[in-house]
CSV table of C-alpha atoms and ligand atoms in Angstrom, one decimal:
chain,number,residue,atom,x,y,z
M,22,UNK,CA,-20.4,-1.6,-28.7
M,23,UNK,CA,-21.6,-2.7,-25.3
M,24,UNK,CA,-18.3,-1.7,-23.7
M,25,UNK,CA,-18.8,1.9,-24.7
M,26,UNK,CA,-22.5,2.0,-24.3
M,27,UNK,CA,-22.2,0.9,-20.7
M,28,UNK,CA,-19.9,3.8,-19.8
M,29,UNK,CA,-22.2,6.3,-21.5
M,30,UNK,CA,-25.1,4.9,-19.5
M,31,UNK,CA,-23.1,5.2,-16.3
M,32,UNK,CA,-22.4,8.8,-17.1
M,33,UNK,CA,-26.1,9.5,-18.0
M,34,UNK,CA,-27.3,8.1,-14.7
M,35,UNK,CA,-24.7,10.0,-12.7
M,36,UNK,CA,-22.8,7.0,-11.5
M,37,UNK,CA,-19.6,8.6,-12.8
M,38,UNK,CA,-19.3,12.4,-12.3
M,39,UNK,CA,-16.6,15.0,-13.1
M,40,UNK,CA,-16.0,18.1,-11.2
M,41,UNK,CA,-14.4,18.7,-7.7
M,42,UNK,CA,-15.0,16.1,-5.1
M,43,UNK,CA,-13.5,15.7,-1.6
M,44,UNK,CA,-12.7,12.0,-0.9
M,45,UNK,CA,-12.8,10.5,2.6
M,46,UNK,CA,-9.0,10.7,2.8
M,47,UNK,CA,-9.3,14.5,2.3
M,48,UNK,CA,-7.9,14.2,-1.2
M,49,UNK,CA,-9.6,16.5,-3.8
M,50,UNK,CA,-10.5,14.4,-6.9
M,51,UNK,CA,-11.6,15.6,-10.3
M,52,UNK,CA,-14.0,12.6,-10.6
M,53,UNK,CA,-16.3,10.6,-8.5
M,54,UNK,CA,-17.7,7.0,-8.9
M,55,UNK,CA,-20.8,5.8,-7.2
M,56,UNK,CA,-22.3,2.5,-8.3
M,57,UNK,CA,-24.9,2.2,-5.5
M,58,UNK,CA,-27.9,3.3,-7.6
M,59,UNK,CA,-27.3,1.1,-10.7
M,60,UNK,CA,-29.6,-1.5,-9.1
M,61,UNK,CA,-32.4,0.8,-10.2
M,62,UNK,CA,-31.5,0.3,-13.9
M,63,UNK,CA,-32.1,-3.3,-14.8
M,64,UNK,CA,-30.8,-2.9,-18.4
M,65,UNK,CA,-27.5,-1.4,-17.2
M,66,UNK,CA,-27.2,-4.1,-14.5
M,67,UNK,CA,-27.7,-6.8,-17.2
M,68,UNK,CA,-25.1,-5.1,-19.5
M,69,UNK,CA,-22.6,-5.0,-16.7
M,70,UNK,CA,-23.1,-8.6,-15.8
M,71,UNK,CA,-22.6,-9.5,-19.4
M,72,UNK,CA,-19.4,-7.5,-19.6
M,73,UNK,CA,-18.0,-9.1,-16.4
M,74,UNK,CA,-18.9,-12.6,-17.4
M,75,UNK,CA,-17.3,-12.1,-20.7
M,76,UNK,CA,-14.0,-10.7,-19.2
M,77,UNK,CA,-13.5,-13.5,-16.7
M,78,UNK,CA,-14.2,-16.4,-19.1
M,79,UNK,CA,-10.7,-17.7,-18.9
M,80,UNK,CA,-10.4,-17.6,-15.1
M,81,UNK,CA,-11.0,-20.9,-13.4
M,82,UNK,CA,-13.2,-20.7,-10.4
M,83,UNK,CA,-15.8,-22.7,-8.4
M,84,UNK,CA,-17.7,-19.8,-6.9
M,85,UNK,CA,-18.7,-16.2,-7.6
M,86,UNK,CA,-18.9,-13.5,-5.0
M,87,UNK,CA,-19.3,-9.8,-4.6
M,88,UNK,CA,-18.2,-7.5,-1.8
M,89,UNK,CA,-21.3,-6.1,-0.1
M,90,UNK,CA,-23.2,-4.1,-0.5
M,91,UNK,CA,-22.7,-2.5,-3.9
M,92,UNK,CA,-21.1,-5.4,-5.7
M,93,UNK,CA,-23.3,-8.2,-4.3
M,94,UNK,CA,-26.3,-7.7,-6.6
M,95,UNK,CA,-23.9,-7.4,-9.5
M,96,UNK,CA,-22.2,-10.7,-8.6
M,97,UNK,CA,-25.6,-12.3,-8.3
M,98,UNK,CA,-26.3,-11.6,-12.0
M,99,UNK,CA,-22.8,-12.6,-13.0
M,100,UNK,CA,-23.3,-15.9,-11.1
M,101,UNK,CA,-26.5,-16.4,-13.2
M,102,UNK,CA,-24.7,-15.7,-16.5
M,103,UNK,CA,-21.8,-18.0,-15.6
M,104,UNK,CA,-24.0,-20.6,-14.1
M,105,UNK,CA,-21.6,-20.7,-11.2
M,106,UNK,CA,-22.9,-20.7,-7.6
M,107,UNK,CA,-22.8,-17.5,-5.5
M,108,UNK,CA,-21.4,-17.1,-2.0
M,109,UNK,CA,-20.9,-14.0,0.0
M,110,UNK,CA,-19.2,-12.8,3.2
M,111,UNK,CA,-21.5,-11.2,5.7
M,112,UNK,CA,-20.7,-7.6,6.6
M,113,UNK,CA,-21.6,-8.3,10.2
M,114,UNK,CA,-21.4,-11.7,11.7
M,115,UNK,CA,-24.7,-12.7,13.4
M,116,UNK,CA,-24.4,-13.2,17.1
M,117,UNK,CA,-27.2,-15.8,17.0
M,118,UNK,CA,-27.9,-18.8,14.7
M,119,UNK,CA,-24.9,-20.4,13.0
M,120,UNK,CA,-22.5,-17.5,13.3
M,121,UNK,CA,-21.2,-18.3,9.8
M,122,UNK,CA,-19.1,-15.7,8.1
M,123,UNK,CA,-19.7,-16.9,4.5
M,124,UNK,CA,-23.2,-17.7,3.3
M,125,UNK,CA,-23.9,-20.2,0.6
M,126,UNK,CA,-22.6,-23.8,0.0
M,127,UNK,CA,-18.9,-24.3,-0.7
M,128,UNK,CA,-16.1,-26.8,0.0
M,129,UNK,CA,-12.7,-26.1,1.5
M,130,UNK,CA,-10.3,-25.2,-1.3
M,131,UNK,CA,-13.0,-23.8,-3.6
M,132,UNK,CA,-11.6,-21.0,-5.7
M,133,UNK,CA,-13.7,-17.9,-5.6
M,134,UNK,CA,-14.0,-15.1,-8.1
M,135,UNK,CA,-14.5,-11.9,-6.2
M,136,UNK,CA,-16.2,-8.9,-7.8
M,137,UNK,CA,-16.2,-5.3,-6.6
M,138,UNK,CA,-17.3,-2.1,-8.1
M,139,UNK,CA,-14.2,0.1,-7.7
M,140,UNK,CA,-10.6,-0.4,-6.9
M,141,UNK,CA,-9.0,2.4,-4.9
M,142,UNK,CA,-6.7,1.5,-1.9
M,143,UNK,CA,-7.3,-2.3,-2.1
M,144,UNK,CA,-8.2,-2.4,1.6
M,145,UNK,CA,-11.7,-3.9,1.2
M,146,UNK,CA,-10.3,-6.6,-1.1
M,147,UNK,CA,-7.6,-7.6,1.4
M,148,UNK,CA,-10.2,-7.7,4.1
M,149,UNK,CA,-12.5,-9.9,2.0
M,150,UNK,CA,-9.6,-12.2,1.1
M,151,UNK,CA,-9.0,-12.7,4.9
M,152,UNK,CA,-12.6,-13.6,5.6
M,153,UNK,CA,-12.6,-16.1,2.7
M,154,UNK,CA,-9.3,-17.6,3.7
M,155,UNK,CA,-10.6,-18.1,7.3
M,156,UNK,CA,-13.4,-20.2,5.8
M,157,UNK,CA,-11.0,-22.3,3.7
M,158,UNK,CA,-11.7,-20.6,0.4
M,159,UNK,CA,-9.0,-19.3,-2.0
M,160,UNK,CA,-9.3,-16.3,-4.3
M,161,UNK,CA,-9.4,-17.2,-8.0
M,162,UNK,CA,-9.2,-13.5,-8.9
M,163,UNK,CA,-10.5,-10.1,-8.0
M,164,UNK,CA,-12.3,-8.3,-10.8
M,165,UNK,CA,-13.5,-4.7,-10.5
M,166,UNK,CA,-15.6,-2.5,-12.8
M,167,UNK,CA,-13.4,0.6,-12.6
M,168,UNK,CA,-9.9,1.0,-11.3
M,169,UNK,CA,-9.4,4.5,-10.0
M,170,UNK,CA,-5.7,4.0,-10.0
M,171,UNK,CA,-4.4,4.4,-6.5
M,172,UNK,CA,-2.1,2.0,-4.8
M,173,UNK,CA,-4.8,-0.8,-4.9
M,174,UNK,CA,-3.6,-2.8,-7.8
M,175,UNK,CA,-0.1,-3.0,-6.4
M,176,UNK,CA,-1.2,-4.1,-3.0
M,177,UNK,CA,-3.5,-6.8,-4.5
M,178,UNK,CA,-0.8,-8.1,-6.8
M,179,UNK,CA,1.9,-7.8,-4.1
M,180,UNK,CA,-0.3,-10.1,-2.0
M,181,UNK,CA,-0.3,-12.7,-4.8
M,182,UNK,CA,-3.8,-12.3,-6.1
M,183,UNK,CA,-4.9,-12.3,-9.7
M,184,UNK,CA,-6.5,-9.0,-10.6
M,185,UNK,CA,-8.5,-7.6,-13.5
M,186,UNK,CA,-10.4,-4.3,-14.1
M,187,UNK,CA,-13.0,-3.8,-16.8
M,188,UNK,CA,-11.9,-0.2,-17.2
M,189,UNK,CA,-9.3,2.1,-15.8
M,190,UNK,CA,-10.5,5.7,-15.2
M,191,UNK,CA,-8.5,6.7,-18.2
M,192,UNK,CA,-10.5,4.3,-20.4
M,193,UNK,CA,-13.7,5.9,-19.0
M,194,UNK,CA,-12.6,9.4,-19.9
M,195,UNK,CA,-11.5,8.3,-23.4
M,196,UNK,CA,-14.9,6.9,-24.1
M,197,UNK,CA,-16.7,9.9,-22.8
M,198,UNK,CA,-14.4,12.3,-24.7
M,199,UNK,CA,-15.0,10.3,-28.0
M,200,UNK,CA,-18.7,10.6,-27.4
M,201,UNK,CA,-18.7,14.3,-26.6
M,202,UNK,CA,-19.8,13.8,-23.0
M,203,UNK,CA,-16.7,15.4,-21.6
M,204,UNK,CA,-14.6,18.4,-22.6
M,205,UNK,CA,-10.9,18.2,-23.1
M,206,UNK,CA,-10.1,20.3,-20.0
M,207,UNK,CA,-11.9,17.8,-17.7
M,208,UNK,CA,-10.0,15.0,-19.3
M,209,UNK,CA,-6.7,16.8,-18.8
M,210,UNK,CA,-7.6,17.3,-15.1
M,211,UNK,CA,-8.2,13.6,-14.7
M,212,UNK,CA,-4.9,12.7,-16.4
M,213,UNK,CA,-3.0,15.2,-14.4
M,214,UNK,CA,-4.6,13.8,-11.2
M,215,UNK,CA,-3.6,10.3,-12.3
M,216,UNK,CA,0.0,11.2,-13.1
M,217,UNK,CA,0.5,13.0,-9.8
M,218,UNK,CA,-1.8,11.3,-7.4
M,219,UNK,CA,-2.0,13.8,-4.6
M,220,UNK,CA,-1.1,12.6,-1.1
M,221,UNK,CA,-3.8,13.1,1.4
M,222,UNK,CA,-3.1,16.5,2.8
M,223,UNK,CA,-0.8,16.1,5.7
M,224,UNK,CA,-1.7,17.8,8.9
M,225,UNK,CA,0.0,21.0,9.9
M,226,UNK,CA,3.1,20.5,12.2
M,227,UNK,CA,2.7,19.6,15.9
M,228,UNK,CA,3.3,23.2,17.0
M,229,UNK,CA,0.5,24.5,14.9
M,230,UNK,CA,-1.9,21.8,16.0
M,231,UNK,CA,-1.4,22.5,19.6
M,232,UNK,CA,-4.4,24.0,21.2
M,233,UNK,CA,-4.3,24.6,24.9
M,234,UNK,CA,-8.0,25.7,24.8
M,235,UNK,CA,-9.6,22.7,23.2
M,236,UNK,CA,-7.1,20.1,24.3
M,237,UNK,CA,-4.9,21.0,27.3
M,238,UNK,CA,-3.6,17.5,27.9
M,239,UNK,CA,-2.5,17.1,24.3
M,240,UNK,CA,-0.9,20.6,24.4
M,241,UNK,CA,1.1,19.6,27.4
M,242,UNK,CA,2.3,16.4,25.8
M,243,UNK,CA,3.2,18.1,22.5
M,244,UNK,CA,5.4,20.6,24.5
M,245,UNK,CA,7.2,17.7,26.1
M,246,UNK,CA,7.6,15.9,22.8
M,247,UNK,CA,9.2,19.0,21.3
M,248,UNK,CA,11.4,19.5,24.4
M,249,UNK,CA,12.7,15.9,24.4
M,250,UNK,CA,12.6,15.5,20.6
M,251,UNK,CA,10.9,12.2,21.2
M,252,UNK,CA,7.5,10.7,20.4
M,253,UNK,CA,8.3,7.3,21.9
M,254,UNK,CA,6.2,5.8,24.6
M,255,UNK,CA,8.2,3.0,26.3
M,256,UNK,CA,5.7,0.3,27.3
M,257,UNK,CA,7.6,-1.5,30.1
M,258,UNK,CA,5.6,-4.7,30.5
M,259,UNK,CA,7.9,-6.2,33.2
M,260,UNK,CA,6.4,-7.4,36.5
M,261,UNK,CA,9.6,-7.6,38.5
M,262,UNK,CA,9.8,-4.2,40.2
M,263,UNK,CA,13.6,-3.9,40.2
M,264,UNK,CA,13.9,-4.9,36.6
M,265,UNK,CA,11.2,-2.5,35.7
M,266,UNK,CA,12.9,0.4,37.4
M,267,UNK,CA,16.3,-0.5,35.8
M,268,UNK,CA,14.7,-0.4,32.3
M,269,UNK,CA,12.8,2.8,33.2
M,270,UNK,CA,16.0,4.6,34.2
M,271,UNK,CA,17.8,3.4,31.1
M,272,UNK,CA,15.2,4.5,28.6
M,273,UNK,CA,14.0,7.6,30.4
M,274,UNK,CA,16.2,10.2,28.5
M,275,UNK,CA,14.9,9.0,25.2
M,276,UNK,CA,11.2,8.7,25.7
M,277,UNK,CA,8.3,11.1,26.3
M,278,UNK,CA,6.2,8.7,28.3
M,279,UNK,CA,6.6,5.4,30.2
M,280,UNK,CA,3.5,3.3,29.8
M,281,UNK,CA,2.6,1.0,32.7
M,282,UNK,CA,0.2,-1.9,33.4
M,283,UNK,CA,0.3,-1.3,37.1
M,284,UNK,CA,-1.8,-4.4,37.8
M,285,UNK,CA,1.0,-6.7,36.5
M,286,UNK,CA,3.6,-5.5,39.0
M,287,UNK,CA,4.7,-7.9,41.7
M,288,UNK,CA,4.7,-5.1,44.2
M,289,UNK,CA,2.8,-1.8,44.4
M,290,UNK,CA,3.8,0.4,47.3
M,291,UNK,CA,5.0,4.0,48.0
M,292,UNK,CA,8.6,3.1,47.5
M,293,UNK,CA,8.0,1.7,44.0
M,294,UNK,CA,5.7,4.5,43.0
M,295,UNK,CA,8.0,7.2,44.3
M,296,UNK,CA,11.0,5.7,42.5
M,297,UNK,CA,9.0,5.8,39.2
M,298,UNK,CA,7.7,9.3,39.8
M,299,UNK,CA,11.2,10.5,40.6
M,300,UNK,CA,12.5,9.2,37.3
M,301,UNK,CA,9.5,10.8,35.5
M,302,UNK,CA,10.2,14.2,37.2
M,303,UNK,CA,14.0,14.2,36.7
M,304,UNK,CA,13.8,13.0,33.1
M,305,UNK,CA,10.8,15.1,32.2
M,306,UNK,CA,8.5,12.3,31.1
M,307,UNK,CA,4.9,11.4,31.7
M,308,UNK,CA,3.4,8.3,33.2
M,309,UNK,CA,0.8,6.6,31.0
M,310,UNK,CA,-1.3,3.9,32.9
M,311,UNK,CA,-2.7,1.5,30.3
M,312,UNK,CA,-5.6,0.6,32.4
M,313,UNK,CA,-8.1,0.3,29.5
M,314,UNK,CA,-11.1,1.4,31.5
M,315,UNK,CA,-14.3,-0.1,30.1
M,316,UNK,CA,-17.1,-0.2,32.7
M,317,UNK,CA,-20.0,2.1,33.5
M,318,UNK,CA,-19.2,5.6,34.7
M,319,UNK,CA,-19.7,4.9,38.4
M,320,UNK,CA,-17.4,1.9,38.4
M,321,UNK,CA,-14.6,3.5,36.4
M,322,UNK,CA,-14.7,6.5,38.7
M,323,UNK,CA,-14.0,4.2,41.6
M,324,UNK,CA,-11.4,2.3,39.7
M,325,UNK,CA,-9.7,5.5,38.8
M,326,UNK,CA,-9.7,7.3,42.1
M,327,UNK,CA,-9.9,4.5,44.7
M,328,UNK,CA,-8.7,1.0,45.6
M,329,UNK,CA,-5.1,0.1,45.9
M,330,UNK,CA,-3.7,2.0,42.9
M,331,UNK,CA,-5.5,5.4,43.2
M,332,UNK,CA,-4.5,5.9,39.5
M,333,UNK,CA,-5.8,9.5,39.4
M,334,UNK,CA,-3.2,10.5,41.9
M,335,UNK,CA,-0.2,9.7,39.7
M,336,UNK,CA,-1.1,8.9,36.1
M,337,UNK,CA,-0.7,11.7,33.6
M,338,UNK,CA,-2.5,9.7,30.9
M,339,UNK,CA,-4.7,6.7,30.8
M,340,UNK,CA,-6.3,4.5,28.1
M,341,UNK,CA,-10.1,4.1,27.9
M,342,UNK,CA,-12.4,1.9,25.9
M,343,UNK,CA,-15.4,3.6,24.3
M,344,UNK,CA,-17.6,0.5,24.5
M,345,UNK,CA,-19.7,1.7,27.5
M,346,UNK,CA,-20.6,5.0,25.9
M,347,UNK,CA,-20.1,8.6,26.9
M,348,UNK,CA,-20.8,7.9,30.6
M,349,UNK,CA,-17.4,6.5,30.9
M,350,UNK,CA,-15.8,9.8,30.1
M,351,UNK,CA,-18.1,11.6,32.6
M,352,UNK,CA,-17.2,9.0,35.2
M,353,UNK,CA,-13.4,9.5,34.6
M,354,UNK,CA,-13.1,13.1,33.9
M,355,UNK,CA,-16.2,14.7,35.3
M,356,UNK,CA,-18.5,17.2,33.6
M,357,UNK,CA,-15.8,19.8,33.9
M,358,UNK,CA,-12.4,18.3,33.9
M,359,UNK,CA,-11.6,17.8,37.5
M,360,UNK,CA,-8.4,15.8,37.0
M,361,UNK,CA,-5.2,16.7,35.2
M,362,UNK,CA,-5.1,13.2,33.6
M,363,UNK,CA,-5.7,13.0,29.9
M,364,UNK,CA,-7.3,10.0,28.2
M,365,UNK,CA,-6.5,8.1,25.0
M,366,UNK,CA,-9.6,6.3,23.6
M,367,UNK,CA,-9.0,2.9,21.9
M,368,UNK,CA,-10.3,3.5,18.4
M,369,UNK,CA,-8.5,0.6,16.7
M,370,UNK,CA,-6.4,-2.3,18.1
M,371,UNK,CA,-3.3,-4.0,16.9
M,372,UNK,CA,-4.4,-7.5,17.9
M,373,UNK,CA,-5.2,-9.9,15.0
M,374,UNK,CA,-8.9,-10.5,14.5
M,375,UNK,CA,-10.0,-8.0,17.1
M,376,UNK,CA,-13.7,-7.2,17.1
M,377,UNK,CA,-13.4,-3.5,16.3
M,378,UNK,CA,-15.0,-2.6,12.9
M,379,UNK,CA,-15.1,0.7,11.1
M,380,UNK,CA,-18.5,1.6,12.5
M,381,UNK,CA,-17.2,1.2,16.1
M,382,UNK,CA,-14.1,3.3,15.3
M,383,UNK,CA,-16.3,6.1,14.0
M,384,UNK,CA,-18.5,6.0,17.0
M,385,UNK,CA,-15.5,6.2,19.3
M,386,UNK,CA,-14.1,9.2,17.4
M,387,UNK,CA,-17.5,10.9,17.6
M,388,UNK,CA,-17.5,10.3,21.3
M,389,UNK,CA,-14.0,11.6,21.9
M,390,UNK,CA,-14.0,14.6,19.5
M,391,UNK,CA,-16.3,16.5,21.7
M,392,UNK,CA,-14.5,15.9,25.0
M,393,UNK,CA,-11.8,18.2,26.2
M,394,UNK,CA,-10.1,15.5,28.3
M,395,UNK,CA,-9.6,13.2,25.4
M,396,UNK,CA,-5.9,13.7,24.4
M,397,UNK,CA,-6.3,11.4,21.4
M,398,UNK,CA,-6.7,7.9,20.3
M,399,UNK,CA,-5.0,4.6,20.3
M,400,UNK,CA,-5.0,3.3,16.7
M,401,UNK,CA,-3.4,0.9,14.3
M,402,UNK,CA,-3.7,0.0,10.6
M,403,UNK,CA,-2.8,-2.4,7.8
M,404,UNK,CA,-0.3,0.0,6.2
M,405,UNK,CA,0.4,3.6,5.8
M,406,UNK,CA,-2.5,4.2,3.4
M,407,UNK,CA,-5.0,2.7,5.8
M,408,UNK,CA,-3.6,4.7,8.7
M,409,UNK,CA,-3.7,7.9,6.7
M,410,UNK,CA,-7.4,7.4,5.9
M,411,UNK,CA,-8.1,6.8,9.6
M,412,UNK,CA,-5.9,9.7,10.6
M,413,UNK,CA,-7.9,12.0,8.3
M,414,UNK,CA,-10.9,11.5,10.5
M,415,UNK,CA,-9.1,12.6,13.7
M,416,UNK,CA,-9.0,16.4,14.3
M,417,UNK,CA,-5.6,18.0,14.3
M,418,UNK,CA,-5.6,19.0,18.0
M,419,UNK,CA,-6.0,15.3,19.1
M,420,UNK,CA,-3.1,12.9,18.9
M,421,UNK,CA,-2.8,9.4,17.4
M,422,UNK,CA,-0.8,7.0,19.6
M,423,UNK,CA,0.2,3.7,17.9
M,424,UNK,CA,1.1,0.4,19.6
M,425,UNK,CA,2.1,-2.7,17.6
M,426,UNK,CA,5.2,-1.1,16.3
M,427,UNK,CA,8.8,-2.4,15.9
M,428,UNK,CA,11.7,-1.4,13.7
M,429,UNK,CA,10.6,-4.2,11.4
M,430,UNK,CA,7.1,-5.3,10.6
M,431,UNK,CA,6.1,-8.7,12.0
M,432,UNK,CA,4.1,-10.2,14.9
M,433,UNK,CA,4.1,-12.4,18.0
M,434,UNK,CA,2.7,-15.8,18.6
M,435,UNK,CA,-0.3,-14.4,20.5
M,436,UNK,CA,-1.7,-12.3,17.6
M,437,UNK,CA,0.2,-9.0,18.1
M,438,UNK,CA,0.8,-7.4,14.8
M,439,UNK,CA,3.7,-5.0,14.2
M,440,UNK,CA,4.0,-2.3,11.7
M,441,UNK,CA,7.4,-0.8,11.0
M,442,UNK,CA,8.3,2.5,12.6
M,443,UNK,CA,8.5,4.1,9.1
M,444,UNK,CA,5.1,2.8,8.0
M,445,UNK,CA,3.4,4.0,11.2
M,446,UNK,CA,5.0,7.4,11.0
M,447,UNK,CA,4.3,8.0,7.3
M,448,UNK,CA,0.7,6.9,8.0
M,449,UNK,CA,0.5,9.8,10.4
M,450,UNK,CA,1.1,8.4,13.9
M,451,UNK,CA,2.0,11.1,16.5
M,452,UNK,CA,3.3,8.8,19.2
M,453,UNK,CA,4.7,5.3,18.9
M,454,UNK,CA,4.1,2.8,21.8
M,455,UNK,CA,7.0,0.3,21.9
M,456,UNK,CA,7.2,-2.5,24.4
M,457,UNK,CA,9.3,-5.6,23.6
M,458,UNK,CA,11.1,-3.8,20.8
M,459,UNK,CA,12.8,-1.8,23.6
M,460,UNK,CA,12.7,-3.7,26.9
M,461,UNK,CA,13.6,-7.0,25.4
M,462,UNK,CA,16.7,-5.5,23.7
M,463,UNK,CA,20.1,-6.4,25.2
M,464,UNK,CA,20.6,-2.6,25.5
M,465,UNK,CA,17.2,-0.9,26.2
M,466,UNK,CA,18.8,2.5,26.3
M,467,UNK,CA,20.4,2.2,22.9
M,468,UNK,CA,17.2,0.7,21.5
M,469,UNK,CA,15.1,3.5,22.9
M,470,UNK,CA,17.4,6.0,21.3
M,471,UNK,CA,17.3,4.1,18.0
M,472,UNK,CA,13.5,4.2,18.0
M,473,UNK,CA,13.5,7.8,18.9
M,474,UNK,CA,15.7,8.8,16.0
M,475,UNK,CA,14.0,6.5,13.5
M,476,UNK,CA,10.6,8.0,14.4
M,477,UNK,CA,11.4,11.7,15.0
M,478,UNK,CA,12.8,12.3,11.5
M,479,UNK,CA,9.3,11.6,10.1
M,480,UNK,CA,7.4,13.8,12.5
M,481,UNK,CA,6.0,17.1,11.2
M,482,UNK,CA,6.8,19.5,13.9
L,16,S5P,O1,-4.2,-2.2,20.4
L,16,S5P,C1,-3.4,-2.2,21.2
L,16,S5P,C2,-3.5,-1.3,22.3
L,16,S5P,C3,-2.5,-1.3,23.3
L,16,S5P,S1,-2.5,0.0,24.5
L,16,S5P,N1,-2.3,-3.0,21.2
L,16,S5P,C4,-1.3,-3.0,22.1
L,16,S5P,O2,-0.4,-3.8,21.9
L,16,S5P,N2,-1.4,-2.1,23.2
L,16,S5P,C5,-0.4,-2.2,24.3
L,16,S5P,O3,0.8,-1.8,23.8
L,16,S5P,C6,-0.2,-3.6,24.9
L,16,S5P,O4,-1.0,-3.8,26.1
L,16,S5P,C7,1.3,-3.5,25.2
L,16,S5P,O5,1.5,-3.0,26.6
L,16,S5P,C8,1.9,-2.6,24.3
L,16,S5P,C9,2.6,-3.3,23.1
L,16,S5P,O6,3.7,-4.1,23.5
L,16,S5P,P1,4.7,-4.7,22.4
L,16,S5P,O7,5.7,-5.5,23.3
L,16,S5P,O8,3.9,-5.7,21.6
L,16,S5P,O9,5.4,-3.6,21.7
């Protein structure tokens, strides 16, 4: 039977392995799937294309596609077998030429069958669906070779997409067991894993993660969070100075930081700054200037220390883009840390269709992990699973601050995307940055307290 033979072949070429494997999320898995090398086995490729074409016979579609890289050559063969045209979404959009996101010919409204090798969290499928939708295509169905049984299927179906898998991982182990390729113990390990899917190991509590040596600015912030029992950063984006101070006073008891965009204030003078610093001192909170520095080292050094704002004189924390490379950290914080200010690097943003991709996020993390003045990162995510995976790549002594949060998920008319407090916290955020959710409320003090309580109960201290 082709269906069995294909799995035995996969096993024989090492595309499915059993043992102990650490996944990207930090979860230890008793099996591992890697389809990247099957392109080197033309017979196996042909068998797979036959199996897929057979299984999708009843699905009506106009186009066939595969998610790059691994599934694209597979989809190419399926397209041949089905005699249906192939399209594919680029992984990176070219900055020259046509700038098209989807290659191949199609019409608005075409229904596309999208093939992928493995289903795990569903994240890459949702991403692909967004790209296709933006080009006017709809998804006829997603079809994967093996479903490794995480939340993926639910997410795909909850989003209203048709979904099919050639095999579940349990089908795979059954076939291998029947054909004496696997012993019973290994199969039991897999079944056990599937019945109790382990959560990505959560980080130790805040107290344990605190490291004054490797991250003094995070240690200071953690102490203050514990003291105030709050991980809320109130982002007071109000340009009227008096209104700003009134909200600051009201929310101060419930928040660990007030985040400012000093360049939107109508007035910047000693009276205003002193009033703000007095609130900060009396209510034991920090000032977080969301300046989003992004220039070369020499320029950001001036922007930080000089000019009208002299940010370095009063900001406890600032935000920094990684785009200019490590020189920006040297410019802001010096070779040795000469300032007491800590920096949050923007690793992911909450704005819809922002240009940050995974490769950029990883480079920002690599840049920040080595630097003692990097308190942590600004990050966001699709849902708790997505945030968890991202959180797993941040070391415990650095903090994750998450904007784009309200009590309920949603968004605004300018592309801001909101996660719920619960989703953000269960994903592993350490600090929540809340703007309009608090200052637009008719009672900002009560709102700040509500956010504080809703978030704090989820924080591992
Ligand atoms: O990705 C980001 C990064 C930041 S710092 N998305 C954001 O929204 N922010 C900031 O967080 C933004 O500049 C604003 O000050 C705050 C969110 O405000 P809200 O009113 O949407 O909660």
